[in-house]
């Protein structure tokens, strides 16, 4: 008996080498050392959550600086911190002045932050402070989600977080609060600003303060916190009123209040799954070793023939 290609016998090394490689992989896993991984398909993680619409006031009065750096910018920052505490809660956005701009409920909180990051009062289509329209826009986002939950046989908590200086002009906010109450939607209100009042700055195209807002008679307009309306909205819906001023904003209090709402299971943020690459690298290394052995054997045979 003879072997037509005896150099290929080097490949038999792969058998014990594979066994050794498998043992090494097992040992590495047990010692929890670095494991090379490749990101696989992202899968939504099942998490408990509620439905929340954040209604943020983008009227010009929110530019007042009695809360640093302004009522609006401070509210954005605080909402961002609140979102960092969430996990599986679906969050929608209503930006409002005289009319509303909306972003649909999602668990992608980075997208929510991006929505309002560069949004300012002069980007709103109509000026004013229409709290009633903001509440109704929030209900328009929550009601479809409620229908889906009812079909699935579950009912999660739903709420609106309303941040404003409370100076509504003509949108009947208390009637809107009654509509929310009938649907079982609680409204938690955050009054932003001082009770004593503050002037409203005007800006040029470069964001520089050029003066302060005046009325038709040339008198400076002072923005005061309309706390009575916000307190009544919270009372009618079973929510709670919070006050945000220069000293304290109260994100922790809002987060605590939301814990009283029922959370049910839903698909939360997509979580990437990783595939192990250790075994692949071991096999690749073994193939390289075997190939090197075969090439080395051929070189030795050529030297022997030439000699």
mmCIF file of C-alpha atoms in Angstrom:
data_model
loop_
_atom_site.group_PDB
_atom_site.id
_atom_site.type_symbol
_atom_site.label_atom_id
_atom_site.label_comp_id
_atom_site.label_asym_id
_atom_site.label_seq_id
_atom_site.Cartn_x
_atom_site.Cartn_y
_atom_site.Cartn_z
ATOM 1 C CA UNK A 1 0.000 0.000 0.000
ATOM 2 C CA UNK A 2 1.234 3.512 -0.749
ATOM 3 C CA UNK A 3 -0.070 7.105 -0.501
ATOM 4 C CA UNK A 4 -0.274 9.031 -3.743
ATOM 5 C CA UNK A 5 -0.116 12.331 -1.804
ATOM 6 C CA UNK A 6 1.635 11.629 1.489
ATOM 7 C CA UNK A 7 1.981 15.347 2.149
ATOM 8 C CA UNK A 8 -1.769 15.494 2.776
ATOM 9 C CA UNK A 9 -1.274 13.357 5.901
ATOM 10 C CA UNK A 10 -0.387 16.606 7.625
ATOM 11 C CA UNK A 11 -4.097 17.401 7.588
ATOM 12 C CA UNK A 12 -4.578 14.693 10.212
ATOM 13 C CA UNK A 13 -3.140 17.213 12.611
ATOM 14 C CA UNK A 14 -6.472 19.027 12.330
ATOM 15 C CA UNK A 15 -8.243 16.254 14.229
ATOM 16 C CA UNK A 16 -6.413 16.580 17.562
ATOM 17 C CA UNK A 17 -5.927 20.286 16.940
ATOM 18 C CA UNK A 18 -9.684 20.752 16.597
ATOM 19 C CA UNK A 19 -10.212 18.864 19.840
ATOM 20 C CA UNK A 20 -7.625 21.051 21.553
ATOM 21 C CA UNK A 21 -9.206 24.195 20.092
ATOM 22 C CA UNK A 22 -12.635 23.153 21.337
ATOM 23 C CA UNK A 23 -11.215 22.559 24.800
ATOM 24 C CA UNK A 24 -9.544 25.952 24.787
ATOM 25 C CA UNK A 25 -12.801 27.630 23.736
ATOM 26 C CA UNK A 26 -14.609 25.932 26.600
ATOM 27 C CA UNK A 27 -11.918 27.031 29.026
ATOM 28 C CA UNK A 28 -12.104 30.621 27.823
ATOM 29 C CA UNK A 29 -15.848 30.708 28.258
ATOM 30 C CA UNK A 30 -15.529 29.346 31.765
ATOM 31 C CA UNK A 31 -12.946 31.975 32.710
ATOM 32 C CA UNK A 32 -15.048 34.736 31.089
ATOM 33 C CA UNK A 33 -12.105 36.212 29.178
ATOM 34 C CA UNK A 34 -12.474 38.424 26.072
ATOM 35 C CA UNK A 35 -14.767 36.677 23.550
ATOM 36 C CA UNK A 36 -14.746 38.050 19.989
ATOM 37 C CA UNK A 37 -18.334 38.578 18.850
ATOM 38 C CA UNK A 38 -20.073 39.843 15.745
ATOM 39 C CA UNK A 39 -23.315 41.862 16.051
ATOM 40 C CA UNK A 40 -26.302 39.927 14.772
ATOM 41 C CA UNK A 41 -29.903 40.891 14.213
ATOM 42 C CA UNK A 42 -31.445 43.372 16.655
ATOM 43 C CA UNK A 43 -34.434 41.939 18.496
ATOM 44 C CA UNK A 44 -36.961 44.048 20.473
ATOM 45 C CA UNK A 45 -36.608 43.286 24.157
ATOM 46 C CA UNK A 46 -39.774 42.549 26.114
ATOM 47 C CA UNK A 47 -40.141 45.199 28.817
ATOM 48 C CA UNK A 48 -42.787 46.606 31.109
ATOM 49 C CA UNK A 49 -43.964 50.078 30.206
ATOM 50 C CA UNK A 50 -46.722 52.673 30.106
ATOM 51 C CA UNK A 51 -47.894 55.169 27.475
ATOM 52 C CA UNK A 52 -46.802 58.762 28.017
ATOM 53 C CA UNK A 53 -47.177 61.889 25.902
ATOM 54 C CA UNK A 54 -44.906 64.802 26.810
ATOM 55 C CA UNK A 55 -46.500 68.124 25.851
ATOM 56 C CA UNK A 56 -43.904 70.891 25.876
ATOM 57 C CA UNK A 57 -44.765 74.566 25.523
ATOM 58 C CA UNK A 58 -42.870 76.328 22.697
ATOM 59 C CA UNK A 59 -44.567 79.708 23.038
ATOM 60 C CA UNK A 60 -42.428 82.864 23.205
ATOM 61 C CA UNK A 61 -43.104 83.251 26.902
ATOM 62 C CA UNK A 62 -41.013 80.101 27.456
ATOM 63 C CA UNK A 63 -37.959 82.133 26.410
ATOM 64 C CA UNK A 64 -38.093 84.011 29.731
ATOM 65 C CA UNK A 65 -34.895 83.592 31.723
ATOM 66 C CA UNK A 66 -36.211 83.369 35.269
ATOM 67 C CA UNK A 67 -35.161 79.691 34.969
ATOM 68 C CA UNK A 68 -31.602 79.304 33.648
ATOM 69 C CA UNK A 69 -30.736 79.339 30.766
ATOM 70 C CA UNK A 70 -34.393 79.820 29.818
ATOM 71 C CA UNK A 71 -37.668 78.157 30.709
ATOM 72 C CA UNK A 72 -37.653 76.217 27.444
ATOM 73 C CA UNK A 73 -34.039 75.060 27.421
ATOM 74 C CA UNK A 74 -34.218 73.988 31.051
ATOM 75 C CA UNK A 75 -37.376 72.011 30.333
ATOM 76 C CA UNK A 76 -35.652 70.238 27.428
ATOM 77 C CA UNK A 77 -32.715 69.275 29.641
ATOM 78 C CA UNK A 78 -34.912 68.002 32.449
ATOM 79 C CA UNK A 79 -37.076 65.944 30.098
ATOM 80 C CA UNK A 80 -33.901 64.412 28.701
ATOM 81 C CA UNK A 81 -32.888 63.345 32.198
ATOM 82 C CA UNK A 82 -36.355 61.923 32.772
ATOM 83 C CA UNK A 83 -36.142 59.865 29.573
ATOM 84 C CA UNK A 84 -32.837 58.417 30.777
ATOM 85 C CA UNK A 85 -34.789 56.823 33.638
ATOM 86 C CA UNK A 86 -37.224 55.062 31.269
ATOM 87 C CA UNK A 87 -36.874 51.615 29.739
ATOM 88 C CA UNK A 88 -39.993 50.185 28.088
ATOM 89 C CA UNK A 89 -42.307 53.194 28.229
ATOM 90 C CA UNK A 90 -43.737 54.392 24.914
ATOM 91 C CA UNK A 91 -43.253 58.151 24.696
ATOM 92 C CA UNK A 92 -44.884 60.540 22.240
ATOM 93 C CA UNK A 93 -44.252 64.259 21.871
ATOM 94 C CA UNK A 94 -46.490 67.276 21.417
ATOM 95 C CA UNK A 95 -44.726 70.593 20.823
ATOM 96 C CA UNK A 96 -47.247 73.372 21.066
ATOM 97 C CA UNK A 97 -47.760 77.105 20.843
ATOM 98 C CA UNK A 98 -50.915 78.301 19.075
ATOM 99 C CA UNK A 99 -50.919 75.001 17.140
ATOM 100 C CA UNK A 100 -49.185 71.664 17.656
ATOM 101 C CA UNK A 101 -46.387 69.585 16.161
ATOM 102 C CA UNK A 102 -46.283 65.910 17.125
ATOM 103 C CA UNK A 103 -43.948 62.914 17.183
ATOM 104 C CA UNK A 104 -45.561 59.450 17.499
ATOM 105 C CA UNK A 105 -45.055 57.234 20.577
ATOM 106 C CA UNK A 106 -41.804 55.283 20.532
ATOM 107 C CA UNK A 107 -39.271 53.625 22.822
ATOM 108 C CA UNK A 108 -36.421 55.238 20.867
ATOM 109 C CA UNK A 109 -35.698 58.032 23.316
ATOM 110 C CA UNK A 110 -32.738 59.338 21.338
ATOM 111 C CA UNK A 111 -35.122 60.063 18.465
ATOM 112 C CA UNK A 112 -37.445 61.865 20.873
ATOM 113 C CA UNK A 113 -34.604 64.087 22.099
ATOM 114 C CA UNK A 114 -33.527 64.795 18.540
ATOM 115 C CA UNK A 115 -37.054 65.919 17.625
ATOM 116 C CA UNK A 116 -37.032 68.939 19.901
ATOM 117 C CA UNK A 117 -33.276 69.560 20.224
ATOM 118 C CA UNK A 118 -33.167 72.444 17.731
ATOM 119 C CA UNK A 119 -36.872 73.343 17.837
ATOM 120 C CA UNK A 120 -37.640 76.898 18.979
ATOM 121 C CA UNK A 121 -40.712 79.163 19.299
ATOM 122 C CA UNK A 122 -40.064 80.800 15.933
ATOM 123 C CA UNK A 123 -40.341 77.349 14.283
ATOM 124 C CA UNK A 124 -43.958 76.982 15.385
ATOM 125 C CA UNK A 125 -46.585 77.720 12.701
ATOM 126 C CA UNK A 126 -48.788 79.836 14.996
ATOM 127 C CA UNK A 127 -47.903 81.765 18.140
ATOM 128 C CA UNK A 128 -49.767 81.667 21.432
ATOM 129 C CA UNK A 129 -50.221 79.058 24.153
ATOM 130 C CA UNK A 130 -52.984 76.585 23.315
ATOM 131 C CA UNK A 131 -52.873 74.137 26.225
ATOM 132 C CA UNK A 132 -56.266 72.693 25.321
ATOM 133 C CA UNK A 133 -55.078 71.824 21.800
ATOM 134 C CA UNK A 134 -51.945 70.242 23.246
ATOM 135 C CA UNK A 135 -53.994 67.986 25.530
ATOM 136 C CA UNK A 136 -56.265 66.913 22.677
ATOM 137 C CA UNK A 137 -53.249 66.211 20.455
ATOM 138 C CA UNK A 138 -51.891 64.013 23.231
ATOM 139 C CA UNK A 139 -55.176 62.137 23.481
ATOM 140 C CA UNK A 140 -55.099 61.591 19.720
ATOM 141 C CA UNK A 141 -51.840 59.675 20.229
ATOM 142 C CA UNK A 142 -52.967 57.701 23.261
ATOM 143 C CA UNK A 143 -56.435 56.553 22.169
ATOM 144 C CA UNK A 144 -55.206 54.323 19.282
ATOM 145 C CA UNK A 145 -52.708 52.669 21.636
ATOM 146 C CA UNK A 146 -55.508 52.081 24.143
ATOM 147 C CA UNK A 147 -57.569 50.324 21.461
ATOM 148 C CA UNK A 148 -54.687 47.942 20.722
ATOM 149 C CA UNK A 149 -54.198 47.168 24.406
ATOM 150 C CA UNK A 150 -57.912 46.462 24.854
ATOM 151 C CA UNK A 151 -57.848 44.034 21.921
ATOM 152 C CA UNK A 152 -54.874 42.251 23.481
ATOM 153 C CA UNK A 153 -56.758 41.912 26.769
ATOM 154 C CA UNK A 154 -54.502 44.271 28.758
ATOM 155 C CA UNK A 155 -54.791 47.881 29.801
ATOM 156 C CA UNK A 156 -51.689 49.879 30.625
ATOM 157 C CA UNK A 157 -51.499 53.233 32.330
ATOM 158 C CA UNK A 158 -51.652 56.321 30.130
ATOM 159 C CA UNK A 159 -50.682 59.868 31.016
ATOM 160 C CA UNK A 160 -49.793 63.278 29.635
ATOM 161 C CA UNK A 161 -46.891 65.245 31.083
ATOM 162 C CA UNK A 162 -47.627 68.918 30.411
ATOM 163 C CA UNK A 163 -44.793 71.437 30.790
ATOM 164 C CA UNK A 164 -45.765 75.077 30.365
ATOM 165 C CA UNK A 165 -45.858 78.470 32.022
ATOM 166 C CA UNK A 166 -49.637 78.024 32.064
ATOM 167 C CA UNK A 167 -50.686 81.166 30.211
ATOM 168 C CA UNK A 168 -53.373 79.729 27.953
ATOM 169 C CA UNK A 169 -55.026 82.096 25.510
ATOM 170 C CA UNK A 170 -58.163 80.590 23.969
ATOM 171 C CA UNK A 171 -58.157 76.762 23.729
ATOM 172 C CA UNK A 172 -60.391 75.775 26.691
ATOM 173 C CA UNK A 173 -57.865 73.621 28.568
ATOM 174 C CA UNK A 174 -60.254 72.611 31.338
ATOM 175 C CA UNK A 175 -62.709 71.123 28.840
ATOM 176 C CA UNK A 176 -59.827 69.173 27.326
ATOM 177 C CA UNK A 177 -58.897 67.975 30.802
ATOM 178 C CA UNK A 178 -62.442 66.673 31.288
ATOM 179 C CA UNK A 179 -62.108 64.721 28.023
ATOM 180 C CA UNK A 180 -58.880 63.160 29.305
ATOM 181 C CA UNK A 181 -60.531 62.283 32.599
ATOM 182 C CA UNK A 182 -63.335 60.400 30.831
ATOM 183 C CA UNK A 183 -60.704 58.334 28.999
ATOM 184 C CA UNK A 184 -58.820 57.574 32.202
ATOM 185 C CA UNK A 185 -55.758 59.574 31.123
ATOM 186 C CA UNK A 186 -54.000 61.359 33.959
ATOM 187 C CA UNK A 187 -52.339 64.709 33.329
ATOM 188 C CA UNK A 188 -49.274 65.638 35.346
ATOM 189 C CA UNK A 189 -48.563 69.360 35.004
ATOM 190 C CA UNK A 190 -45.263 71.138 35.494
ATOM 191 C CA UNK A 191 -45.455 74.889 35.893
ATOM 192 C CA UNK A 192 -42.210 76.365 34.577
ATOM 193 C CA UNK A 193 -41.191 79.827 35.739
ATOM 194 C CA UNK A 194 -41.442 82.209 38.641
ATOM 195 C CA UNK A 195 -44.690 83.308 40.213
ATOM 196 C CA UNK A 196 -43.540 86.950 40.234
ATOM 197 C CA UNK A 197 -43.201 87.177 36.435
ATOM 198 C CA UNK A 198 -40.430 87.798 33.931
ATOM 199 C CA UNK A 199 -39.830 89.795 30.757
ATOM 200 C CA UNK A 200 -39.848 87.903 27.451
ATOM 201 C CA UNK A 201 -36.677 88.434 25.367
ATOM 202 C CA UNK A 202 -36.636 88.935 21.601
ATOM 203 C CA UNK A 203 -33.897 87.430 19.421
ATOM 204 C CA UNK A 204 -32.361 88.155 16.033
ATOM 205 C CA UNK A 205 -31.523 85.533 13.404
ATOM 206 C CA UNK A 206 -28.233 84.736 15.149
ATOM 207 C CA UNK A 207 -29.883 84.065 18.512
ATOM 208 C CA UNK A 208 -28.764 87.309 20.126
ATOM 209 C CA UNK A 209 -31.136 89.163 22.467
ATOM 210 C CA UNK A 210 -32.212 92.420 20.844
ATOM 211 C CA UNK A 211 -34.793 93.585 23.365
ATOM 212 C CA UNK A 212 -37.971 92.504 25.111
ATOM 213 C CA UNK A 213 -41.516 91.883 23.941
ATOM 214 C CA UNK A 214 -43.905 94.843 24.164
ATOM 215 C CA UNK A 215 -47.654 95.033 23.774
ATOM 216 C CA UNK A 216 -49.585 97.218 21.329
ATOM 217 C CA UNK A 217 -49.261 100.186 23.707
ATOM 218 C CA UNK A 218 -45.491 99.859 23.882
ATOM 219 C CA UNK A 219 -45.443 98.418 27.402
ATOM 220 C CA UNK A 220 -43.223 95.481 28.294
ATOM 221 C CA UNK A 221 -45.036 92.133 28.474
ATOM 222 C CA UNK A 222 -44.447 90.180 31.665
ATOM 223 C CA UNK A 223 -44.968 86.418 31.667
ATOM 224 C CA UNK A 224 -46.323 85.011 34.934
ATOM 225 C CA UNK A 225 -46.893 81.397 35.846
ATOM 226 C CA UNK A 226 -50.560 80.460 35.403
ATOM 227 C CA UNK A 227 -50.497 77.935 38.205
ATOM 228 C CA UNK A 228 -54.232 77.928 38.975
ATOM 229 C CA UNK A 229 -55.111 76.479 35.560
ATOM 230 C CA UNK A 230 -52.415 73.818 35.810
ATOM 231 C CA UNK A 231 -53.562 72.819 39.294
ATOM 232 C CA UNK A 232 -57.147 72.430 38.101
ATOM 233 C CA UNK A 233 -56.090 70.323 35.086
ATOM 234 C CA UNK A 234 -54.170 67.965 37.355
ATOM 235 C CA UNK A 235 -57.027 67.797 39.857
ATOM 236 C CA UNK A 236 -59.688 66.942 37.264
ATOM 237 C CA UNK A 237 -57.645 64.070 35.796
ATOM 238 C CA UNK A 238 -56.244 62.569 38.990
ATOM 239 C CA UNK A 239 -52.757 63.825 38.193
ATOM 240 C CA UNK A 240 -50.447 66.089 40.132
ATOM 241 C CA UNK A 241 -49.000 69.596 39.864
ATOM 242 C CA UNK A 242 -45.269 70.270 40.099
ATOM 243 C CA UNK A 243 -43.494 73.616 40.136
ATOM 244 C CA UNK A 244 -40.183 74.179 38.366
ATOM 245 C CA UNK A 245 -38.205 77.302 39.181
ATOM 246 C CA UNK A 246 -34.597 78.437 39.280
ATOM 247 C CA UNK A 247 -33.850 76.357 42.381
ATOM 248 C CA UNK A 248 -35.535 73.048 41.624
ATOM 249 C CA UNK A 249 -37.170 71.382 38.637
ATOM 250 C CA UNK A 250 -38.479 68.170 40.224
ATOM 251 C CA UNK A 251 -37.702 65.436 37.673
ATOM 252 C CA UNK A 252 -37.463 62.919 40.500
ATOM 253 C CA UNK A 253 -40.951 63.877 41.678
ATOM 254 C CA UNK A 254 -42.384 63.371 38.191
ATOM 255 C CA UNK A 255 -40.697 59.973 37.879
ATOM 256 C CA UNK A 256 -42.088 58.983 41.270
ATOM 257 C CA UNK A 257 -45.600 60.018 40.300
ATOM 258 C CA UNK A 258 -45.457 57.952 37.112
ATOM 259 C CA UNK A 259 -44.650 54.810 39.101
ATOM 260 C CA UNK A 260 -48.269 54.775 40.282
ATOM 261 C CA UNK A 261 -49.446 53.936 36.744
ATOM 262 C CA UNK A 262 -49.848 50.364 35.560
ATOM 263 C CA UNK A 263 -47.117 49.037 33.292
ATOM 264 C CA UNK A 264 -47.683 46.107 30.925
ATOM 265 C CA UNK A 265 -45.345 44.113 28.691
ATOM 266 C CA UNK A 266 -44.471 45.385 25.251
ATOM 267 C CA UNK A 267 -41.644 45.364 22.728
ATOM 268 C CA UNK A 268 -39.087 47.841 23.994
ATOM 269 C CA UNK A 269 -35.872 49.107 22.465
ATOM 270 C CA UNK A 270 -34.187 46.828 19.878
ATOM 271 C CA UNK A 271 -31.334 44.948 21.542
ATOM 272 C CA UNK A 272 -28.586 43.544 19.263
ATOM 273 C CA UNK A 273 -27.726 39.866 19.620
ATOM 274 C CA UNK A 274 -24.090 38.897 19.153
ATOM 275 C CA UNK A 275 -22.729 35.772 17.498
ATOM 276 C CA UNK A 276 -19.616 34.097 18.903
ATOM 277 C CA UNK A 277 -16.537 34.300 16.651
ATOM 278 C CA UNK A 278 -14.069 32.388 18.823
ATOM 279 C CA UNK A 279 -14.712 29.012 17.170
ATOM 280 C CA UNK A 280 -14.473 30.564 13.702
ATOM 281 C CA UNK A 281 -11.106 32.096 14.520
ATOM 282 C CA UNK A 282 -9.828 28.815 15.943
ATOM 283 C CA UNK A 283 -10.824 26.927 12.798
ATOM 284 C CA UNK A 284 -9.243 29.617 10.612
ATOM 285 C CA UNK A 285 -6.016 29.334 12.610
ATOM 286 C CA UNK A 286 -6.012 25.543 12.232
ATOM 287 C CA UNK A 287 -6.507 25.810 8.480
ATOM 288 C CA UNK A 288 -3.582 28.233 8.263
ATOM 289 C CA UNK A 289 -1.382 25.874 10.300
ATOM 290 C CA UNK A 290 -2.299 22.895 8.108
ATOM 291 C CA UNK A 291 -1.689 24.892 4.933
ATOM 292 C CA UNK A 292 1.689 25.994 6.254
ATOM 293 C CA UNK A 293 2.569 22.400 7.061
ATOM 294 C CA UNK A 294 1.669 21.221 3.548
ATOM 295 C CA UNK A 295 3.602 24.060 1.918
ATOM 296 C CA UNK A 296 6.591 23.347 4.129
ATOM 297 C CA UNK A 297 6.532 19.658 3.184
ATOM 298 C CA UNK A 298 6.464 20.522 -0.521
ATOM 299 C CA UNK A 299 9.466 22.804 -0.108
ATOM 300 C CA UNK A 300 11.409 20.091 1.659
ATOM 301 C CA UNK A 301 10.614 17.601 -1.129
ATOM 302 C CA UNK A 302 11.763 20.086 -3.774
ATOM 303 C CA UNK A 303 15.054 20.628 -1.949
ATOM 304 C CA UNK A 304 15.542 16.901 -1.655
ATOM 305 C CA UNK A 305 14.952 16.394 -5.396
ATOM 306 C CA UNK A 306 17.225 19.281 -6.354
ATOM 307 C CA UNK A 307 19.949 17.886 -4.072
#
